[in-house]
PDB file of C-alpha atoms in Angstrom:
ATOM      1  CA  UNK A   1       0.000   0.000   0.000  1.00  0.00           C
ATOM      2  CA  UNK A   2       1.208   3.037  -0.933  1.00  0.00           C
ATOM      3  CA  UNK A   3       1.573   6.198   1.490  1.00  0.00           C
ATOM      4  CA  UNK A   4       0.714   9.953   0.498  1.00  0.00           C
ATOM      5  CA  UNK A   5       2.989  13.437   1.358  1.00  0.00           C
ATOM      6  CA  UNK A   6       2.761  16.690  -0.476  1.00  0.00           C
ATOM      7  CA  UNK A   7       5.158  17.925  -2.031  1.00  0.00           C
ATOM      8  CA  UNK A   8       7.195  20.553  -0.767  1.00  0.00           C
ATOM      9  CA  UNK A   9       7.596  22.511  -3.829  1.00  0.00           C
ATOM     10  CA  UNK A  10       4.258  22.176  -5.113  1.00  0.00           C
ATOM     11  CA  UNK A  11       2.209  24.945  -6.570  1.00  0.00           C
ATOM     12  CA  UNK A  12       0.116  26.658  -4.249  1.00  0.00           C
ATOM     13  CA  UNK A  13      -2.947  25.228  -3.516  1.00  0.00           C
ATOM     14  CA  UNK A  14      -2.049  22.184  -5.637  1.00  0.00           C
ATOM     15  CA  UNK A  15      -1.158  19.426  -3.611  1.00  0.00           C
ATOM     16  CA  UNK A  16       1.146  16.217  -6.011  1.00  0.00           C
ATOM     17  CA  UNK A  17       0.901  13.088  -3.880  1.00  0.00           C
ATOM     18  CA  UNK A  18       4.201  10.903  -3.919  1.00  0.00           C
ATOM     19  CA  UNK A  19       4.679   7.574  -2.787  1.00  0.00           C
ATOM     20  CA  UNK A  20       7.168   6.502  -0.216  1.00  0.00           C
ATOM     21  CA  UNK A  21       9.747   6.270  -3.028  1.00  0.00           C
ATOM     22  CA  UNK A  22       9.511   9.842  -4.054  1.00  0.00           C
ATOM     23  CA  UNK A  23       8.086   9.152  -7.219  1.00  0.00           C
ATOM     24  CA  UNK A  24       4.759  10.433  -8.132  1.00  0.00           C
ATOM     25  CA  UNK A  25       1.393   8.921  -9.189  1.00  0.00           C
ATOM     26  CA  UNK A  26       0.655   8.110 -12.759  1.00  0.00           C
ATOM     27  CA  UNK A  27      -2.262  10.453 -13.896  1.00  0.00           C
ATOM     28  CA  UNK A  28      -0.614  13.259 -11.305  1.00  0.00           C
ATOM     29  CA  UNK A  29       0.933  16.373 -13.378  1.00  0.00           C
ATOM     30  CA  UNK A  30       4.405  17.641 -12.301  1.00  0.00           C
ATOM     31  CA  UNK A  31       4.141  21.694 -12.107  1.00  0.00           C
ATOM     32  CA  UNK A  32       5.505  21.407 -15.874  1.00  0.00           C
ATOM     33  CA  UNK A  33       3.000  19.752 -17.862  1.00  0.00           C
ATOM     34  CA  UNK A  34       0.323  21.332 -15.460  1.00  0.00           C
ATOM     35  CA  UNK A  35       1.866  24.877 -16.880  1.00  0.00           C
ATOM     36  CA  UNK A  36       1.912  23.704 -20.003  1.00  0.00           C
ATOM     37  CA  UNK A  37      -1.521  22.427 -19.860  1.00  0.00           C
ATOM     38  CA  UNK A  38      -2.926  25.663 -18.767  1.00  0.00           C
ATOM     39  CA  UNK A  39      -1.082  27.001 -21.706  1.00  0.00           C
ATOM     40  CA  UNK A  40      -2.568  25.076 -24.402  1.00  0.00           C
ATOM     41  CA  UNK A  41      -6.062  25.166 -23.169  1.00  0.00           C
ATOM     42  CA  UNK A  42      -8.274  27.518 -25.376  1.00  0.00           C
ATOM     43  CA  UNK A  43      -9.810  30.275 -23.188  1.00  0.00           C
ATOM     44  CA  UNK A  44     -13.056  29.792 -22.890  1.00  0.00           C
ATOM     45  CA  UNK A  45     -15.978  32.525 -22.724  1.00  0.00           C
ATOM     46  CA  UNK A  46     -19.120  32.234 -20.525  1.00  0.00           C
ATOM     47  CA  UNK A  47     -22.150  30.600 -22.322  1.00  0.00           C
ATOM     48  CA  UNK A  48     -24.409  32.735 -24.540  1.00  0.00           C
ATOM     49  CA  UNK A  49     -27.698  33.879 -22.360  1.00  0.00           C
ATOM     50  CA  UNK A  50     -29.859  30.942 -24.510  1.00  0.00           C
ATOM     51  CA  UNK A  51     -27.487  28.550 -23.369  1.00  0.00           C
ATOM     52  CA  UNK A  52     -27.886  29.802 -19.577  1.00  0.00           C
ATOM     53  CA  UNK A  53     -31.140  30.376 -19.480  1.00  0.00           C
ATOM     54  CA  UNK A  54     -31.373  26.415 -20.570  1.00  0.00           C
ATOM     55  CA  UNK A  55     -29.340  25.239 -18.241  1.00  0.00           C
ATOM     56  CA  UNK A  56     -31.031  27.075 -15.590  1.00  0.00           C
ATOM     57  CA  UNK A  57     -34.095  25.196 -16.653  1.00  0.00           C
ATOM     58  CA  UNK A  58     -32.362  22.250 -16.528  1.00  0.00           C
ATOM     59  CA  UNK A  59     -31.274  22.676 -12.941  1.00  0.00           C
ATOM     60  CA  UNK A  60     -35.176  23.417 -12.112  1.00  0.00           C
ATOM     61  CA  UNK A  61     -36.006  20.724 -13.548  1.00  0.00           C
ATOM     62  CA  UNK A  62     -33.986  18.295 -11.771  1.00  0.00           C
ATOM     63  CA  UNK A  63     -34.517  19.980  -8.379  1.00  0.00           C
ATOM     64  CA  UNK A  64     -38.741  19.876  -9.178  1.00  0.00           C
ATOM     65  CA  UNK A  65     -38.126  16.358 -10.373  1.00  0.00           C
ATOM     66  CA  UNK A  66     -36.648  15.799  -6.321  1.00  0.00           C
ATOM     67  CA  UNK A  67     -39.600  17.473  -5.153  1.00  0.00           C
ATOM     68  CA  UNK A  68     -41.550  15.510  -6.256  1.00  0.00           C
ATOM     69  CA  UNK A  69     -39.654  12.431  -5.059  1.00  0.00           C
ATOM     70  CA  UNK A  70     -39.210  13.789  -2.185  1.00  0.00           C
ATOM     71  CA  UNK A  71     -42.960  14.525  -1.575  1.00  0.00           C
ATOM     72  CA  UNK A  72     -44.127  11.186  -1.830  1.00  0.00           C
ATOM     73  CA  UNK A  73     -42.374  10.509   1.336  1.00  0.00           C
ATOM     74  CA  UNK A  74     -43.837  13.516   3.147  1.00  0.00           C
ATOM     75  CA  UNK A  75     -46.540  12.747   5.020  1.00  0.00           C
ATOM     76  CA  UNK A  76     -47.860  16.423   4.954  1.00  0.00           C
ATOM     77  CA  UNK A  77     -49.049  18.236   1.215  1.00  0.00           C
ATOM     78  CA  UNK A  78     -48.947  22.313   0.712  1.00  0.00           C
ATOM     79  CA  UNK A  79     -52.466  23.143   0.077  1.00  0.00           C
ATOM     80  CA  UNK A  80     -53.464  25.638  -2.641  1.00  0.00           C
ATOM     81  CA  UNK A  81     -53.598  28.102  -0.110  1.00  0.00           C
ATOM     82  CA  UNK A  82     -50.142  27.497   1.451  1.00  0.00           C
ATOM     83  CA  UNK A  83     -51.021  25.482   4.506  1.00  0.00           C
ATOM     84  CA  UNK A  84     -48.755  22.531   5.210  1.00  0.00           C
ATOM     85  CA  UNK A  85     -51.431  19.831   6.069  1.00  0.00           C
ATOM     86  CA  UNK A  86     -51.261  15.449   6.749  1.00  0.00           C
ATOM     87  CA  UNK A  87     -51.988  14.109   3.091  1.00  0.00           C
ATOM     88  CA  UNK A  88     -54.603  11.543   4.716  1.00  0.00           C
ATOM     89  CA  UNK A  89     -56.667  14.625   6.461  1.00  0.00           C
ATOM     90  CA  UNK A  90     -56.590  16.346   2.515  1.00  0.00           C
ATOM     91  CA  UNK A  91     -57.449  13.033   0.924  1.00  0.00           C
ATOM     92  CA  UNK A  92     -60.544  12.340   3.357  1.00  0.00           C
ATOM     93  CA  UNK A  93     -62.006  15.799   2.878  1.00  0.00           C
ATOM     94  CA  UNK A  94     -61.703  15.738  -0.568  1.00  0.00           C
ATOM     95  CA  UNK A  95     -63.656  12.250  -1.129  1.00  0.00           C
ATOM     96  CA  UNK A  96     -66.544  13.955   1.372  1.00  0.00           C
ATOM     97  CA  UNK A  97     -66.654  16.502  -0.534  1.00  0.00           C
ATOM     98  CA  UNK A  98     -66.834  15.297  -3.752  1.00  0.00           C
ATOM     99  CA  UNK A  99     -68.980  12.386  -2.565  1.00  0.00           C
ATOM    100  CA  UNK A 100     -71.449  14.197  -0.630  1.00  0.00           C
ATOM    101  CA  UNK A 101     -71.794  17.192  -3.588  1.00  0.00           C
ATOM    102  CA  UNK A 102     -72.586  14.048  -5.753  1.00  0.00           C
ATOM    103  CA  UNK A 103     -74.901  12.493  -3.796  1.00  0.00           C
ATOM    104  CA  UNK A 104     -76.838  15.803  -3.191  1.00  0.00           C
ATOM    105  CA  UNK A 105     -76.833  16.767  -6.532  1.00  0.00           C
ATOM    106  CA  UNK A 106     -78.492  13.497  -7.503  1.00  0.00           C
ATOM    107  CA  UNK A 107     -82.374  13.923  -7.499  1.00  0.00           C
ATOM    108  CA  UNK A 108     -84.013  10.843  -5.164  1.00  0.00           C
ATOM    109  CA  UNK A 109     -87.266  11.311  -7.175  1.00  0.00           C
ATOM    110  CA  UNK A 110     -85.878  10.572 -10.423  1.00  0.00           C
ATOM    111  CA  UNK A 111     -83.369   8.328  -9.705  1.00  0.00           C
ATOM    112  CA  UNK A 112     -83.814   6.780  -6.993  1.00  0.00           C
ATOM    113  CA  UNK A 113     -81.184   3.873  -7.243  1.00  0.00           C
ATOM    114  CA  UNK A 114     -78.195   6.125  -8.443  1.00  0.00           C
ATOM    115  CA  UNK A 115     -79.140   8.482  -5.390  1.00  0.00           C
ATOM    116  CA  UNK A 116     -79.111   5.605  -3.023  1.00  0.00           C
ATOM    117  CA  UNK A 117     -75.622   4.022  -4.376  1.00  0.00           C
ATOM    118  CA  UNK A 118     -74.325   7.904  -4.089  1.00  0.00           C
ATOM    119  CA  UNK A 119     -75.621   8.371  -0.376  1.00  0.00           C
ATOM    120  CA  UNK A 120     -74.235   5.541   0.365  1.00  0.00           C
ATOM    121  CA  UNK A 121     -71.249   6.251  -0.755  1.00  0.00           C
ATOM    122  CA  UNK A 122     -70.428   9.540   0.505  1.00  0.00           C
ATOM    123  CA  UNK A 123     -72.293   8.040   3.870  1.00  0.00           C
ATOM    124  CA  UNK A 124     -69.116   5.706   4.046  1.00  0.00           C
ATOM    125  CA  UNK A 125     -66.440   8.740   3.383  1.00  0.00           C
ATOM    126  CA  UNK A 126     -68.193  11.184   6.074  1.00  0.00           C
ATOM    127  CA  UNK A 127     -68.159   7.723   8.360  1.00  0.00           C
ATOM    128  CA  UNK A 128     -64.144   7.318   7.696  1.00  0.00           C
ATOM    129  CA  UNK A 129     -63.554  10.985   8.014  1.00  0.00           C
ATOM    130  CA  UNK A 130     -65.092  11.401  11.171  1.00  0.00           C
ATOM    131  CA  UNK A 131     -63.612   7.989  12.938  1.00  0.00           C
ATOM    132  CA  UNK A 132     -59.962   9.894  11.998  1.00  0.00           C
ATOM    133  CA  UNK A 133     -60.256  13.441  12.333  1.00  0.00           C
ATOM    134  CA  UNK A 134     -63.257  14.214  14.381  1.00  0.00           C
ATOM    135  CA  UNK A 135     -61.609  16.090  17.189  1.00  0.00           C
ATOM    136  CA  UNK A 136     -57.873  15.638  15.738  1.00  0.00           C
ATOM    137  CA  UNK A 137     -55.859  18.504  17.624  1.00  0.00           C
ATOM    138  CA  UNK A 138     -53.402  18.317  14.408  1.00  0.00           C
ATOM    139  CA  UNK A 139     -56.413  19.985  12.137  1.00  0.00           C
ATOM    140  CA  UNK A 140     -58.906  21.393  14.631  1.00  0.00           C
ATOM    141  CA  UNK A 141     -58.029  24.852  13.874  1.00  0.00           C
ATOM    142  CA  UNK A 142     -58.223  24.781  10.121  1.00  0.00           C
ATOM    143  CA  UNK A 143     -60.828  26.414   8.825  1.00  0.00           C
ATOM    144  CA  UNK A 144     -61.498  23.477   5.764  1.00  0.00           C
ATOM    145  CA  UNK A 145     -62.170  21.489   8.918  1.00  0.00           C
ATOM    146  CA  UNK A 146     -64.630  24.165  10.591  1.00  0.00           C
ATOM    147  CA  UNK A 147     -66.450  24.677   7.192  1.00  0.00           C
ATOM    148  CA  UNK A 148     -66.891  21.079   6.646  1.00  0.00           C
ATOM    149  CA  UNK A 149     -67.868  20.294  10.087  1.00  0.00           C
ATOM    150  CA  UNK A 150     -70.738  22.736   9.966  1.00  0.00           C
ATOM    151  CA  UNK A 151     -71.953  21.156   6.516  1.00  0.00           C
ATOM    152  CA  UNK A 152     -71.779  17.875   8.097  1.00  0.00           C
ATOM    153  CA  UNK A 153     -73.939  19.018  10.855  1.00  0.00           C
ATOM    154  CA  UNK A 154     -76.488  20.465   8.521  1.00  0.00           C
ATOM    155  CA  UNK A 155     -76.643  17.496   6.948  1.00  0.00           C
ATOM    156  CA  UNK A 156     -77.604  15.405  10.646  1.00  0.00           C
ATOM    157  CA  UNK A 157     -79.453  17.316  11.993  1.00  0.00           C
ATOM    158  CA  UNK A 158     -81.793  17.763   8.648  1.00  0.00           C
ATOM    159  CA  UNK A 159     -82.050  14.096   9.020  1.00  0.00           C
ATOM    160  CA  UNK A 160     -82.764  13.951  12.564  1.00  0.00           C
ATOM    161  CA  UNK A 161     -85.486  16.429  12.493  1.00  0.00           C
ATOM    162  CA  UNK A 162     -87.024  15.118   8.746  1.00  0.00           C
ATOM    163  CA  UNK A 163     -86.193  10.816   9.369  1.00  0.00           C
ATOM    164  CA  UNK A 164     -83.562   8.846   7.596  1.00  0.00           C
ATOM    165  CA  UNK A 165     -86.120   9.316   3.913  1.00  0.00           C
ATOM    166  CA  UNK A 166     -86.979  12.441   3.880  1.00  0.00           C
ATOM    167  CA  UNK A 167     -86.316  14.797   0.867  1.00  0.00           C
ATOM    168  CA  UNK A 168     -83.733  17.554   1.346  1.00  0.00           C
ATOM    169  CA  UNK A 169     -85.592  21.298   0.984  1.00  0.00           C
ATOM    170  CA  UNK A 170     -83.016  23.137  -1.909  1.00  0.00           C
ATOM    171  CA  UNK A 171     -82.672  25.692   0.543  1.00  0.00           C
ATOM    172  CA  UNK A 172     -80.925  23.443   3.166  1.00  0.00           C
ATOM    173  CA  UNK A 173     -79.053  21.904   0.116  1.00  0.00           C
ATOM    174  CA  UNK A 174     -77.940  25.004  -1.353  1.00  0.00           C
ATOM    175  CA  UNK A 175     -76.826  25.680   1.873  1.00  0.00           C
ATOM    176  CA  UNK A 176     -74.740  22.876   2.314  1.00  0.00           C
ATOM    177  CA  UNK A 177     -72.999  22.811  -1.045  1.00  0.00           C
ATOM    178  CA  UNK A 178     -72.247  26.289  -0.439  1.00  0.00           C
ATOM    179  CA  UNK A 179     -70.108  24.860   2.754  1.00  0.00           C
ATOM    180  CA  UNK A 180     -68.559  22.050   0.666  1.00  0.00           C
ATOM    181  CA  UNK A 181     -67.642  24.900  -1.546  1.00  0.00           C
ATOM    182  CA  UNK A 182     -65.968  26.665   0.968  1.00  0.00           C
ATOM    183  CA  UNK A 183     -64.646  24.119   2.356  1.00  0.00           C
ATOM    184  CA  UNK A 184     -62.489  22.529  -1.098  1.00  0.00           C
ATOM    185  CA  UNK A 185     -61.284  25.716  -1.445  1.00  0.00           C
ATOM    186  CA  UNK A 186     -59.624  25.674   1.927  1.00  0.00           C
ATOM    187  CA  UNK A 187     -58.181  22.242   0.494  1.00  0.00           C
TER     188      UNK A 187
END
């Protein structure tokens, strides 16, 4: 095994590693052919602006491409209004949302089946939602939570007053879809 020293005579900041015999490393310049490299080398200008402003794209691409990497392994996702928030909180509220505007936009007198399958549905996301973020310290304060709490409030205590069959009044509706509204846009 070979052992490293500088060299004593070395250019500044240029460090030629020896072995123990004094001789140096293949592929390591003496201060002459480093000089005379420098020497032949062409001089070389700084890119044109086209060929900056590409590779400046290039380096934002690579550093969104490790965002997005990166953001699989996040638990938490930026909302579109800038609040960092758990991805399974954002991913519940969405299906409630989108589940329950379904199911309410569905008309029970026409189509009955299709408004049952859709009830049912969005009954099972609200039921989910609610077994893992009903009183969930980590997004009590946001105000998609608040909003979407009141609409799902509406929504039980229509169906307490009216029975488990009765048929929404489009103000009440209107009401609530206004709240899911509200509440995706916190999202």
């Amino acid at each position: 095994m070979r052992g490293f020293m500088a060299h004593a005579n070395s250019i500044p900041g240029m460090i030629l590693a020896l072995d123990r015999s004094g001789r140096s490393f293949p592929g390591i310049w003496s201060r002459r052919e480093l000089a005379f490299s420098m020497l032949a080398l062409p001089i070389v200008a700084p890119p044109p602006a086209a060929a900056r402003a590409e590779q400046e794209a290039s380096v934002k691409k690579e550093e969104s491409l490790l965002d997005g990497i990166l953001s699989v392994f996040d638990p938490n996702e930026t909302t579109k209004s800038g609040k960092k928030l758990p991805k399974s909180y954002l991913k519940a509220a969405r299906d409630v949302v989108k589940n329950l505007r379904e199911a309410l936009q569905k008309d029970p007198a026409k189509e009955e089946q299709k408004f049952r399958e859709a009830a049912n549905t969005a009954k099972d996301s609200i039921r989910e939602y609610l077994t893992k973020w009903k009183n969930s310290k980590e997004v009590q304060e946001q105000s998609s939570y608040q909003v979407l709490e009141k609409a799902l409030r509406q929504l039980g205590s229509f169906y307490l007053k009216s029975g488990p069959t009765a048929v929404m009044p489009d103000d009440i509706k209107s009401e609530i879809l206004q709240n899911l509204s509200n509440a995706e846009a916190d999202l």
